[in-house]
Amino acid sequence: MKKETVLNEIIKYYIKSHDFNGLPVYNMKSYDYNILCELIDEGLIEVLSEKEVINPHIKGFDFTIPVDRQKENISKDTNYSVLYPTRKALESVPLDYTKPYSVLMQKGEKQFKIIYFNIEILERYVNNPKFVIMDNGYRGNICVKDEYIDDKTIEDEYIKNYGMAYIDGKHLERAVGVFVCDLAKLSSQKQMLWKGFELTNQRKCKINAGFVDNLIKGKWVMETWIFHDLLEEIKVINEQCEHMGIPKLFNKTFGTHYSEMPEGFRNILLPTLKNYYDFVLVFEKIIVHNISYKTFQKDTLHIQGIDRKDELGKDKGSLVMLEEWLGKNIRTQENITDLIIKPLKTIRNIRQKPAHELTSNQYDVTLYQKQFDLMNDTYTAIRAIRLFFANHPLTKDVKVPEHLVSGKGIVNY
C-alpha cells in the first residue's frame, strides 16, 4: 500500500467532514500501522485518543503528544483513536478564499481558536427582528427566528457561541470573540461579512474568563450577571411586600430567560449616545416608572402609609413618595437619599434629556463605563431596599437566593 493513499484518505476525510473531524482509525479503509508510523515521524499526521482528550473527533487545541504514545494509540485498528493531517500535510490542499474562516480550518487551525471582532457586528443581529440574540452577559448565541428559517437572504446564519471580550486600553472597551469552527460553518457571503469586522490587533483582545471556563474547560460558571440579579431582586421585594401586607412595590416583574427579559435590557453594544439613551429609556421603565404609588398608602404592622397628595393637593411622584415613605418607616444609620433615591433620580434625569431635547448621536467609548456605573449604583439601591425589607418580622419566611444574600459573584460584564 502506498503512503500517499493512506495520507490522502486522512486529508480527504478531514476536509470533507462537516466539522473538520479527524478520521477514526477503526474507520480507515487503508489502515497500515507501519505507514501510519512513518507519517507520524515525518510530521504529516498526528493522533488524538480518548486518553488525551474527552472528544478526539475534533482538534480543539494544539497538542504536544509524544510520538511513541501516538504510535501506541494506533497499534490496533480497533483502538479509539483519531487521525489528523498536520499543517504541513495540508499545505498542498486547494483553498477557497471566499470562505476565510474555512480556509483557516483547511490549513489545520485548532477549532477553538478565538477570533475577535468589532462589537458593531452584533448590531446587525440586535436590530434585525429576523434574529434572536440569547445574551447571558459573558456569552451568547445568534440564531434565526423560526418564521424566517427559509429566508434565502439569511442562509441559515447561526453563531453557536460568542463571548464578551475586552480590548486593552485606557477605557473599558468591548469586543466579541467567536470560535473559528463556528465561523467556518457560515456561508461564503457571511464569512466575508464577519471578516470585514475582524479586529486588526487580535493580541490586544481578551475573552471573558467565564466563556473559557464554560465552553473550553467544561466548568459551571458560578458568577451571576447583574442584569439578571436586578430582576431577581425586584421579584423578592414584591414577595416581601405581600408578606408585609402592602401592595407590591413594582407593578411588573420579569424573568431572566432571554425570552422574558425586556428588549434592550443588556450591555450596550456600539458605544453611541443613541444606544445609551435607548438603554436608559428601557431601564427607567423597569425601575422608576415601574414603582407603584399604592405601596406607600397602606398602614400595616410597623408600617405607616403616607398621603398621595402634597400640601397643594397635587399628586406626588413615585420617587418623592418612596423617599418620604422610607424615611418614615426605616430606622437606619445609612443615608437613604444617597443610597437609594439619588441613583433612581439619576436614571430619570438621564431619561429626561432625549425626551425633551433634540440630541445628536455620538460615538463615545466612555459610555461603556457610564452604563457600567449606572447599573452598579442602581443594583446597590434596589438591593438596599430588599435588605431593609428583610428586617420586617413578617418577611422572615421569604426565600432569597443565596447569591443575592451573600452578594458574592455578582458580575457586571
mmCIF file of C-alpha atoms in Angstrom:
data_model
loop_
_atom_site.group_PDB
_atom_site.id
_atom_site.type_symbol
_atom_site.label_atom_id
_atom_site.label_comp_id
_atom_site.label_asym_id
_atom_site.label_seq_id
_atom_site.Cartn_x
_atom_site.Cartn_y
_atom_site.Cartn_z
ATOM 1 C CA MET A 1 0.000 0.000 0.000
ATOM 2 C CA LYS A 2 1.291 3.436 -0.911
ATOM 3 C CA LYS A 3 1.953 6.096 1.706
ATOM 4 C CA GLU A 4 0.120 8.654 -0.435
ATOM 5 C CA THR A 5 -3.033 6.524 -0.355
ATOM 6 C CA VAL A 6 -3.082 6.441 3.434
ATOM 7 C CA LEU A 7 -2.317 10.154 3.800
ATOM 8 C CA ASN A 8 -4.882 11.168 1.182
ATOM 9 C CA GLU A 9 -7.608 9.209 2.967
ATOM 10 C CA ILE A 10 -6.877 11.135 6.196
ATOM 11 C CA ILE A 11 -6.713 14.513 4.419
ATOM 12 C CA LYS A 12 -9.860 13.892 2.385
ATOM 13 C CA TYR A 13 -11.842 12.864 5.443
ATOM 14 C CA TYR A 14 -10.719 15.972 7.346
ATOM 15 C CA ILE A 15 -11.536 18.386 4.505
ATOM 16 C CA LYS A 16 -14.865 16.813 3.531
ATOM 17 C CA SER A 17 -16.242 16.212 7.032
ATOM 18 C CA HIS A 18 -18.860 18.619 8.340
ATOM 19 C CA ASP A 19 -16.793 19.893 11.259
ATOM 20 C CA PHE A 20 -13.237 19.216 10.053
ATOM 21 C CA ASN A 21 -13.210 15.991 12.030
ATOM 22 C CA GLY A 22 -10.346 13.550 12.314
ATOM 23 C CA LEU A 23 -10.547 10.072 10.799
ATOM 24 C CA PRO A 24 -11.116 7.329 13.409
ATOM 25 C CA VAL A 25 -8.534 4.605 12.962
ATOM 26 C CA TYR A 26 -11.266 1.964 13.187
ATOM 27 C CA ASN A 27 -12.986 3.507 10.136
ATOM 28 C CA MET A 28 -9.904 3.513 7.901
ATOM 29 C CA LYS A 29 -10.121 1.756 4.557
ATOM 30 C CA SER A 30 -6.351 1.784 4.123
ATOM 31 C CA TYR A 31 -5.106 1.050 7.621
ATOM 32 C CA ASP A 32 -1.413 0.191 7.701
ATOM 33 C CA TYR A 33 0.348 0.534 11.021
ATOM 34 C CA ASN A 34 3.868 0.849 9.594
ATOM 35 C CA ILE A 35 2.877 3.528 7.094
ATOM 36 C CA LEU A 36 0.984 5.472 9.770
ATOM 37 C CA CYS A 37 4.090 5.414 11.963
ATOM 38 C CA GLU A 38 6.157 6.768 9.050
ATOM 39 C CA LEU A 39 3.641 9.580 8.538
ATOM 40 C CA ILE A 40 3.838 10.445 12.239
ATOM 41 C CA ASP A 41 7.655 10.501 12.085
ATOM 42 C CA GLU A 42 7.526 12.782 9.040
ATOM 43 C CA GLY A 43 5.210 15.216 10.815
ATOM 44 C CA LEU A 44 2.361 14.675 8.342
ATOM 45 C CA ILE A 45 -0.255 13.276 10.718
ATOM 46 C CA GLU A 46 -0.951 13.351 14.426
ATOM 47 C CA VAL A 47 -3.098 11.156 16.634
ATOM 48 C CA LEU A 48 -5.630 12.098 19.301
ATOM 49 C CA SER A 49 -7.223 9.484 21.506
ATOM 50 C CA GLU A 50 -9.673 9.353 24.367
ATOM 51 C CA LYS A 51 -6.640 9.041 26.631
ATOM 52 C CA GLU A 52 -5.688 12.667 25.920
ATOM 53 C CA VAL A 53 -8.999 14.411 25.276
ATOM 54 C CA ILE A 54 -12.683 13.899 26.012
ATOM 55 C CA ASN A 55 -13.683 14.169 22.352
ATOM 56 C CA PRO A 56 -10.864 13.143 19.992
ATOM 57 C CA HIS A 57 -13.097 13.684 16.921
ATOM 58 C CA ILE A 58 -12.365 17.414 16.958
ATOM 59 C CA LYS A 59 -8.992 19.079 17.352
ATOM 60 C CA GLY A 60 -9.845 21.887 19.719
ATOM 61 C CA PHE A 61 -6.277 22.882 20.544
ATOM 62 C CA ASP A 62 -2.693 22.324 19.513
ATOM 63 C CA PHE A 63 -1.343 19.319 21.392
ATOM 64 C CA THR A 64 2.167 18.047 22.011
ATOM 65 C CA ILE A 65 1.743 14.312 22.382
ATOM 66 C CA PRO A 66 4.867 12.133 22.431
ATOM 67 C CA VAL A 67 5.420 10.266 19.175
ATOM 68 C CA ASP A 68 5.697 6.906 20.925
ATOM 69 C CA ARG A 69 2.319 7.396 22.572
ATOM 70 C CA GLN A 70 0.724 8.359 19.262
ATOM 71 C CA LYS A 71 2.070 5.186 17.701
ATOM 72 C CA GLU A 72 0.883 3.085 20.605
ATOM 73 C CA ASN A 73 -2.634 4.562 20.277
ATOM 74 C CA ILE A 74 -2.920 3.309 16.675
ATOM 75 C CA SER A 75 -1.232 -0.050 17.186
ATOM 76 C CA LYS A 76 -4.574 -1.730 16.516
ATOM 77 C CA ASP A 77 -7.241 -0.678 14.047
ATOM 78 C CA THR A 78 -9.836 -1.221 16.755
ATOM 79 C CA ASN A 79 -8.385 1.456 19.046
ATOM 80 C CA TYR A 80 -10.482 4.540 19.829
ATOM 81 C CA SER A 81 -8.001 6.925 18.246
ATOM 82 C CA VAL A 82 -8.434 9.615 15.592
ATOM 83 C CA LEU A 83 -6.022 10.739 12.861
ATOM 84 C CA TYR A 84 -5.473 14.330 11.717
ATOM 85 C CA PRO A 85 -3.397 15.771 8.897
ATOM 86 C CA THR A 86 -0.864 18.329 10.173
ATOM 87 C CA ARG A 87 -0.443 21.847 8.810
ATOM 88 C CA LYS A 88 2.499 20.516 6.832
ATOM 89 C CA ALA A 89 0.343 17.861 5.168
ATOM 90 C CA LEU A 90 -2.350 20.400 4.328
ATOM 91 C CA GLU A 91 -0.039 22.841 2.550
ATOM 92 C CA SER A 92 -0.986 21.489 -0.875
ATOM 93 C CA VAL A 93 -4.752 21.446 -0.321
ATOM 94 C CA PRO A 94 -6.660 23.797 -2.695
ATOM 95 C CA LEU A 95 -8.233 26.656 -0.708
ATOM 96 C CA ASP A 96 -11.485 28.573 -1.207
ATOM 97 C CA TYR A 97 -10.551 32.119 -0.237
ATOM 98 C CA THR A 98 -14.188 33.260 -0.438
ATOM 99 C CA LYS A 99 -14.503 31.488 2.916
ATOM 100 C CA PRO A 100 -11.695 32.979 5.021
ATOM 101 C CA TYR A 101 -12.525 31.045 8.183
ATOM 102 C CA SER A 102 -12.981 27.758 6.365
ATOM 103 C CA VAL A 103 -9.524 28.412 4.930
ATOM 104 C CA LEU A 104 -8.074 28.588 8.433
ATOM 105 C CA MET A 105 -9.569 25.190 9.202
ATOM 106 C CA GLN A 106 -8.379 23.793 5.872
ATOM 107 C CA LYS A 107 -4.884 24.860 6.892
ATOM 108 C CA GLY A 108 -5.174 22.919 10.151
ATOM 109 C CA GLU A 109 -6.127 25.656 12.605
ATOM 110 C CA LYS A 110 -7.303 24.469 16.016
ATOM 111 C CA GLN A 111 -11.103 24.550 16.258
ATOM 112 C CA PHE A 112 -11.263 26.577 19.456
ATOM 113 C CA LYS A 113 -9.062 29.408 18.254
ATOM 114 C CA ILE A 114 -10.938 32.605 19.109
ATOM 115 C CA ILE A 115 -11.229 35.363 16.501
ATOM 116 C CA TYR A 116 -12.041 38.854 17.801
ATOM 117 C CA PHE A 117 -14.382 41.311 16.122
ATOM 118 C CA ASN A 118 -15.561 44.866 16.488
ATOM 119 C CA ILE A 119 -18.683 44.569 18.619
ATOM 120 C CA GLU A 120 -20.534 46.542 15.953
ATOM 121 C CA ILE A 121 -21.112 43.224 14.134
ATOM 122 C CA LEU A 122 -23.697 42.318 16.793
ATOM 123 C CA GLU A 123 -25.713 45.427 15.924
ATOM 124 C CA ARG A 124 -26.633 43.671 12.668
ATOM 125 C CA TYR A 125 -28.467 41.000 14.638
ATOM 126 C CA VAL A 126 -29.837 43.033 17.551
ATOM 127 C CA ASN A 127 -31.522 45.475 15.175
ATOM 128 C CA ASN A 128 -32.873 42.815 12.825
ATOM 129 C CA PRO A 129 -36.150 41.244 14.041
ATOM 130 C CA LYS A 130 -35.407 38.134 11.988
ATOM 131 C CA PHE A 131 -32.793 37.101 14.561
ATOM 132 C CA VAL A 132 -32.799 36.104 18.211
ATOM 133 C CA ILE A 133 -29.898 37.094 20.462
ATOM 134 C CA MET A 134 -29.606 34.925 23.564
ATOM 135 C CA ASP A 135 -27.418 37.127 25.756
ATOM 136 C CA ASN A 136 -26.111 35.967 29.139
ATOM 137 C CA GLY A 137 -23.613 38.746 29.682
ATOM 138 C CA TYR A 138 -20.392 36.773 29.336
ATOM 139 C CA ARG A 139 -21.577 34.750 26.325
ATOM 140 C CA GLY A 140 -24.476 34.428 23.938
ATOM 141 C CA ASN A 141 -25.594 32.984 20.641
ATOM 142 C CA ILE A 142 -27.289 34.161 17.498
ATOM 143 C CA CYS A 143 -29.962 32.267 15.620
ATOM 144 C CA VAL A 144 -32.706 32.864 13.104
ATOM 145 C CA LYS A 145 -36.309 33.058 14.302
ATOM 146 C CA ASP A 146 -38.353 30.064 13.229
ATOM 147 C CA GLU A 147 -40.611 32.068 10.935
ATOM 148 C CA TYR A 148 -37.592 33.266 8.898
ATOM 149 C CA ILE A 149 -35.710 29.980 8.720
ATOM 150 C CA ASP A 150 -36.462 29.619 4.989
ATOM 151 C CA ASP A 151 -35.380 33.172 4.139
ATOM 152 C CA LYS A 152 -32.699 32.673 1.480
ATOM 153 C CA THR A 153 -31.031 36.012 2.248
ATOM 154 C CA ILE A 154 -30.201 34.749 5.751
ATOM 155 C CA GLU A 155 -28.591 31.488 4.606
ATOM 156 C CA ASP A 156 -29.096 29.767 7.960
ATOM 157 C CA GLU A 157 -26.931 32.390 9.668
ATOM 158 C CA TYR A 158 -26.098 30.962 13.074
ATOM 159 C CA ILE A 159 -23.401 31.639 15.640
ATOM 160 C CA LYS A 160 -23.453 28.876 18.229
ATOM 161 C CA ASN A 161 -21.410 30.804 20.769
ATOM 162 C CA TYR A 162 -19.913 34.259 21.025
ATOM 163 C CA GLY A 163 -18.071 35.581 24.042
ATOM 164 C CA MET A 164 -17.847 39.043 25.550
ATOM 165 C CA ALA A 165 -14.284 40.249 25.104
ATOM 166 C CA TYR A 166 -12.331 43.326 26.078
ATOM 167 C CA ILE A 167 -9.747 45.464 24.295
ATOM 168 C CA ASP A 168 -6.713 46.581 26.267
ATOM 169 C CA GLY A 169 -6.637 50.333 26.667
ATOM 170 C CA LYS A 170 -7.329 53.337 28.859
ATOM 171 C CA HIS A 171 -11.108 52.899 28.816
ATOM 172 C CA LEU A 172 -13.444 49.924 29.130
ATOM 173 C CA GLU A 173 -13.970 48.800 25.543
ATOM 174 C CA ARG A 174 -15.800 45.682 24.490
ATOM 175 C CA ALA A 175 -15.304 43.322 21.578
ATOM 176 C CA VAL A 176 -16.772 39.945 20.676
ATOM 177 C CA GLY A 177 -14.939 36.642 20.299
ATOM 178 C CA VAL A 178 -16.083 33.638 18.244
ATOM 179 C CA PHE A 179 -14.572 30.186 17.745
ATOM 180 C CA VAL A 180 -13.165 29.756 14.251
ATOM 181 C CA CYS A 181 -15.037 26.437 13.904
ATOM 182 C CA ASP A 182 -18.376 28.264 14.274
ATOM 183 C CA LEU A 183 -17.368 30.938 11.775
ATOM 184 C CA ALA A 184 -16.325 28.257 9.270
ATOM 185 C CA LYS A 185 -19.911 26.991 9.139
ATOM 186 C CA LEU A 186 -21.217 30.279 7.755
ATOM 187 C CA SER A 187 -21.818 30.768 4.034
ATOM 188 C CA SER A 188 -19.164 32.417 1.888
ATOM 189 C CA GLN A 189 -21.060 35.727 1.901
ATOM 190 C CA LYS A 190 -21.495 35.770 5.671
ATOM 191 C CA GLN A 191 -17.892 34.766 6.342
ATOM 192 C CA MET A 192 -16.798 37.731 4.263
ATOM 193 C CA LEU A 193 -19.240 39.927 6.180
ATOM 194 C CA TRP A 194 -17.730 38.903 9.526
ATOM 195 C CA LYS A 195 -14.219 39.247 8.088
ATOM 196 C CA GLY A 196 -14.941 42.926 7.490
ATOM 197 C CA PHE A 197 -15.415 43.437 11.251
ATOM 198 C CA GLU A 198 -12.362 41.422 12.332
ATOM 199 C CA LEU A 199 -10.093 43.463 14.600
ATOM 200 C CA THR A 200 -6.608 44.048 13.262
ATOM 201 C CA ASN A 201 -4.806 43.721 16.598
ATOM 202 C CA GLN A 202 -6.050 40.381 17.915
ATOM 203 C CA ARG A 203 -3.430 40.287 20.674
ATOM 204 C CA LYS A 204 -4.923 43.308 22.419
ATOM 205 C CA CYS A 205 -8.185 41.398 22.981
ATOM 206 C CA LYS A 206 -9.038 39.119 25.871
ATOM 207 C CA ILE A 207 -12.099 36.896 26.155
ATOM 208 C CA ASN A 208 -14.149 36.842 29.340
ATOM 209 C CA ALA A 209 -12.975 34.181 31.795
ATOM 210 C CA GLY A 210 -16.490 32.709 32.055
ATOM 211 C CA PHE A 211 -16.506 31.948 28.337
ATOM 212 C CA VAL A 212 -13.290 29.939 28.681
ATOM 213 C CA ASP A 213 -14.379 28.181 31.872
ATOM 214 C CA ASN A 214 -17.774 27.214 30.491
ATOM 215 C CA LEU A 215 -17.073 26.255 26.885
ATOM 216 C CA ILE A 216 -13.429 25.183 26.920
ATOM 217 C CA LYS A 217 -12.760 23.895 30.432
ATOM 218 C CA GLY A 218 -16.290 22.494 30.848
ATOM 219 C CA LYS A 219 -16.832 24.195 34.209
ATOM 220 C CA TRP A 220 -20.002 25.696 35.618
ATOM 221 C CA VAL A 221 -19.873 29.481 35.738
ATOM 222 C CA MET A 222 -20.794 30.299 39.317
ATOM 223 C CA GLU A 223 -20.867 34.056 38.793
ATOM 224 C CA THR A 224 -24.227 35.668 38.045
ATOM 225 C CA TRP A 225 -24.966 38.565 35.718
ATOM 226 C CA ILE A 226 -26.001 41.775 37.456
ATOM 227 C CA PHE A 227 -28.771 42.292 34.863
ATOM 228 C CA HIS A 228 -30.349 39.001 35.922
ATOM 229 C CA ASP A 229 -29.796 39.679 39.616
ATOM 230 C CA LEU A 230 -31.540 43.045 39.444
ATOM 231 C CA LEU A 231 -34.658 41.378 38.047
ATOM 232 C CA GLU A 232 -34.477 38.735 40.784
ATOM 233 C CA GLU A 233 -34.187 41.429 43.479
ATOM 234 C CA ILE A 234 -37.373 43.031 42.153
ATOM 235 C CA LYS A 235 -39.210 39.720 42.432
ATOM 236 C CA VAL A 236 -38.027 39.207 46.015
ATOM 237 C CA ILE A 237 -39.041 42.743 47.005
ATOM 238 C CA ASN A 238 -42.542 42.189 45.656
ATOM 239 C CA GLU A 239 -42.824 38.957 47.632
ATOM 240 C CA GLN A 240 -41.668 40.785 50.747
ATOM 241 C CA CYS A 241 -44.387 43.380 50.192
ATOM 242 C CA GLU A 242 -47.015 40.633 50.031
ATOM 243 C CA HIS A 243 -45.805 39.182 53.318
ATOM 244 C CA MET A 244 -45.845 42.636 54.933
ATOM 245 C CA GLY A 245 -49.438 43.142 53.794
ATOM 246 C CA ILE A 246 -48.830 46.063 51.434
ATOM 247 C CA PRO A 247 -49.247 46.317 47.647
ATOM 248 C CA LYS A 248 -46.248 45.229 45.591
ATOM 249 C CA LEU A 249 -43.598 47.900 45.118
ATOM 250 C CA PHE A 250 -43.159 47.113 41.423
ATOM 251 C CA ASN A 251 -46.109 46.832 39.054
ATOM 252 C CA LYS A 252 -44.391 44.295 36.822
ATOM 253 C CA THR A 253 -41.675 41.683 37.248
ATOM 254 C CA PHE A 254 -39.551 39.986 34.592
ATOM 255 C CA GLY A 255 -37.893 36.597 34.186
ATOM 256 C CA THR A 256 -34.214 36.107 33.436
ATOM 257 C CA HIS A 257 -34.638 33.855 30.391
ATOM 258 C CA TYR A 258 -33.776 35.746 27.216
ATOM 259 C CA SER A 259 -37.399 35.489 26.057
ATOM 260 C CA GLU A 260 -38.660 37.041 29.320
ATOM 261 C CA MET A 261 -36.235 39.936 29.655
ATOM 262 C CA PRO A 262 -37.263 43.389 28.411
ATOM 263 C CA GLU A 263 -35.919 44.068 24.937
ATOM 264 C CA GLY A 264 -32.864 46.298 25.112
ATOM 265 C CA PHE A 265 -32.039 45.407 28.722
ATOM 266 C CA ARG A 266 -28.421 44.373 28.160
ATOM 267 C CA ASN A 267 -24.983 45.859 27.829
ATOM 268 C CA ILE A 268 -24.916 48.413 25.056
ATOM 269 C CA LEU A 269 -23.000 47.121 22.060
ATOM 270 C CA LEU A 270 -21.743 50.005 19.945
ATOM 271 C CA PRO A 271 -20.998 52.861 22.409
ATOM 272 C CA THR A 272 -23.173 55.554 20.863
ATOM 273 C CA LEU A 273 -25.269 58.161 22.599
ATOM 274 C CA LYS A 274 -28.389 56.776 20.927
ATOM 275 C CA ASN A 275 -27.722 53.274 22.245
ATOM 276 C CA TYR A 276 -27.058 54.661 25.724
ATOM 277 C CA TYR A 277 -30.264 56.689 25.776
ATOM 278 C CA ASP A 278 -32.236 53.741 24.387
ATOM 279 C CA PHE A 279 -30.940 51.614 27.246
ATOM 280 C CA VAL A 280 -31.813 54.262 29.857
ATOM 281 C CA LEU A 281 -35.324 54.516 28.412
ATOM 282 C CA VAL A 282 -35.817 50.778 28.969
ATOM 283 C CA PHE A 283 -34.095 50.922 32.356
ATOM 284 C CA GLU A 284 -36.335 53.737 33.562
ATOM 285 C CA LYS A 285 -39.434 51.735 32.647
ATOM 286 C CA ILE A 286 -38.142 48.685 34.542
ATOM 287 C CA ILE A 287 -37.200 50.594 37.694
ATOM 288 C CA VAL A 288 -38.596 54.097 38.230
ATOM 289 C CA HIS A 289 -41.719 54.061 36.074
ATOM 290 C CA ASN A 290 -42.481 50.588 37.433
ATOM 291 C CA ILE A 291 -42.845 51.758 41.064
ATOM 292 C CA SER A 292 -46.423 51.629 42.366
ATOM 293 C CA TYR A 293 -47.616 54.566 44.481
ATOM 294 C CA LYS A 294 -50.207 52.233 46.056
ATOM 295 C CA THR A 295 -47.423 50.607 48.091
ATOM 296 C CA PHE A 296 -46.952 53.731 50.161
ATOM 297 C CA GLN A 297 -50.563 54.387 51.138
ATOM 298 C CA LYS A 298 -51.479 51.407 53.297
ATOM 299 C CA ASP A 299 -50.967 51.063 57.052
ATOM 300 C CA THR A 300 -49.902 47.653 58.327
ATOM 301 C CA LEU A 301 -47.758 46.120 61.072
ATOM 302 C CA HIS A 302 -44.862 48.536 61.831
ATOM 303 C CA ILE A 303 -45.624 50.453 58.618
ATOM 304 C CA GLN A 304 -47.378 53.794 58.282
ATOM 305 C CA GLY A 305 -48.779 54.897 54.972
ATOM 306 C CA ILE A 306 -48.410 58.391 53.541
ATOM 307 C CA ASP A 307 -50.712 60.663 51.559
ATOM 308 C CA ARG A 308 -50.664 60.595 47.784
ATOM 309 C CA LYS A 309 -51.321 64.355 47.626
ATOM 310 C CA ASP A 310 -48.910 67.081 48.631
ATOM 311 C CA GLU A 311 -49.850 70.244 50.549
ATOM 312 C CA LEU A 312 -51.126 71.839 47.336
ATOM 313 C CA GLY A 313 -53.343 68.866 46.523
ATOM 314 C CA LYS A 314 -51.147 67.629 43.681
ATOM 315 C CA ASP A 315 -50.110 64.010 43.240
ATOM 316 C CA LYS A 316 -46.614 63.280 44.455
ATOM 317 C CA GLY A 317 -44.203 61.491 42.138
ATOM 318 C CA SER A 318 -43.216 57.903 42.823
ATOM 319 C CA LEU A 319 -39.670 58.805 43.876
ATOM 320 C CA VAL A 320 -40.900 61.579 46.164
ATOM 321 C CA MET A 321 -43.280 59.131 47.805
ATOM 322 C CA LEU A 322 -40.585 56.443 48.058
ATOM 323 C CA GLU A 323 -38.179 58.797 49.798
ATOM 324 C CA GLU A 324 -40.817 60.053 52.225
ATOM 325 C CA TRP A 325 -42.131 56.566 52.959
ATOM 326 C CA LEU A 326 -38.668 55.085 53.553
ATOM 327 C CA GLY A 327 -37.759 57.983 55.827
ATOM 328 C CA LYS A 328 -40.921 57.434 57.868
ATOM 329 C CA ASN A 329 -40.674 53.648 58.201
ATOM 330 C CA ILE A 330 -36.970 52.739 58.094
ATOM 331 C CA ARG A 331 -34.650 53.310 61.033
ATOM 332 C CA THR A 332 -31.043 53.235 59.843
ATOM 333 C CA GLN A 333 -27.685 54.981 60.087
ATOM 334 C CA GLU A 334 -27.477 54.877 56.289
ATOM 335 C CA ASN A 335 -28.215 57.965 54.220
ATOM 336 C CA ILE A 336 -31.294 56.689 52.385
ATOM 337 C CA THR A 337 -31.277 59.587 49.954
ATOM 338 C CA ASP A 338 -27.716 58.904 48.797
ATOM 339 C CA LEU A 339 -28.054 55.128 48.900
ATOM 340 C CA ILE A 340 -31.421 54.655 47.197
ATOM 341 C CA ILE A 341 -33.043 57.825 45.922
ATOM 342 C CA LYS A 342 -30.142 59.502 44.111
ATOM 343 C CA PRO A 343 -29.342 56.522 41.838
ATOM 344 C CA LEU A 344 -33.012 56.270 40.850
ATOM 345 C CA LYS A 345 -33.238 60.002 40.238
ATOM 346 C CA THR A 346 -30.135 59.725 38.063
ATOM 347 C CA ILE A 347 -31.956 57.287 35.784
ATOM 348 C CA ARG A 348 -34.889 59.658 35.477
ATOM 349 C CA ASN A 349 -32.658 62.687 34.893
ATOM 350 C CA ILE A 350 -30.755 60.965 32.088
ATOM 351 C CA ARG A 351 -34.050 59.833 30.596
ATOM 352 C CA GLN A 352 -35.367 63.418 30.565
ATOM 353 C CA LYS A 353 -32.729 64.733 28.169
ATOM 354 C CA PRO A 354 -33.664 62.809 24.977
ATOM 355 C CA ALA A 355 -37.337 63.090 25.953
ATOM 356 C CA HIS A 356 -37.279 66.895 25.983
ATOM 357 C CA GLU A 357 -34.314 67.872 23.811
ATOM 358 C CA LEU A 358 -33.106 67.219 20.294
ATOM 359 C CA THR A 359 -29.827 65.341 20.624
ATOM 360 C CA SER A 360 -27.151 64.383 18.103
ATOM 361 C CA ASN A 361 -25.847 60.856 18.051
ATOM 362 C CA GLN A 362 -22.206 60.482 19.052
ATOM 363 C CA TYR A 363 -19.649 57.686 19.329
ATOM 364 C CA ASP A 364 -18.126 57.757 22.803
ATOM 365 C CA VAL A 365 -16.284 54.770 24.264
ATOM 366 C CA THR A 366 -16.716 56.201 27.794
ATOM 367 C CA LEU A 367 -20.421 55.347 27.548
ATOM 368 C CA TYR A 368 -19.493 51.745 28.366
ATOM 369 C CA GLN A 369 -18.238 52.893 31.759
ATOM 370 C CA LYS A 370 -21.230 55.184 32.290
ATOM 371 C CA GLN A 371 -23.642 52.311 31.753
ATOM 372 C CA PHE A 372 -21.453 50.095 33.939
ATOM 373 C CA ASP A 373 -21.570 52.602 36.811
ATOM 374 C CA LEU A 374 -25.283 53.317 36.378
ATOM 375 C CA MET A 375 -26.069 49.617 36.558
ATOM 376 C CA ASN A 376 -23.913 49.097 39.652
ATOM 377 C CA ASP A 377 -25.370 52.075 41.514
ATOM 378 C CA THR A 378 -28.935 51.091 40.688
ATOM 379 C CA TYR A 379 -28.402 47.495 41.728
ATOM 380 C CA THR A 380 -26.970 48.685 45.052
ATOM 381 C CA ALA A 381 -30.065 50.851 45.584
ATOM 382 C CA ILE A 382 -32.564 48.079 44.806
ATOM 383 C CA ARG A 383 -30.626 45.564 46.887
ATOM 384 C CA ALA A 384 -30.697 48.025 49.803
ATOM 385 C CA ILE A 385 -34.497 48.151 49.642
ATOM 386 C CA ARG A 386 -34.619 44.356 49.798
ATOM 387 C CA LEU A 387 -32.226 44.313 52.768
ATOM 388 C CA PHE A 388 -34.288 46.909 54.640
ATOM 389 C CA PHE A 389 -37.485 44.947 53.993
ATOM 390 C CA ALA A 390 -35.784 41.784 55.282
ATOM 391 C CA ASN A 391 -35.761 43.335 58.776
ATOM 392 C CA HIS A 392 -39.561 43.337 58.957
ATOM 393 C CA PRO A 393 -40.812 40.442 61.133
ATOM 394 C CA LEU A 394 -43.334 39.281 58.525
ATOM 395 C CA THR A 395 -40.696 38.741 55.797
ATOM 396 C CA LYS A 396 -38.616 36.116 57.615
ATOM 397 C CA ASP A 397 -40.142 33.296 55.529
ATOM 398 C CA VAL A 398 -39.396 34.942 52.190
ATOM 399 C CA LYS A 399 -36.793 32.826 50.422
ATOM 400 C CA VAL A 400 -33.928 34.812 48.954
ATOM 401 C CA PRO A 401 -31.473 33.149 46.526
ATOM 402 C CA GLU A 402 -28.166 32.520 48.266
ATOM 403 C CA HIS A 403 -26.107 34.548 45.806
ATOM 404 C CA LEU A 404 -28.315 37.580 46.483
ATOM 405 C CA VAL A 405 -27.907 37.104 50.230
ATOM 406 C CA SER A 406 -24.114 36.899 50.069
ATOM 407 C CA GLY A 407 -23.733 39.450 47.301
ATOM 408 C CA LYS A 408 -20.743 37.464 46.036
ATOM 409 C CA GLY A 409 -20.090 36.557 42.418
ATOM 410 C CA ILE A 410 -22.464 39.192 41.025
ATOM 411 C CA VAL A 411 -20.737 40.445 37.903
ATOM 412 C CA ASN A 412 -21.234 43.381 35.570
ATOM 413 C CA TYR A 413 -19.578 42.059 32.412
#
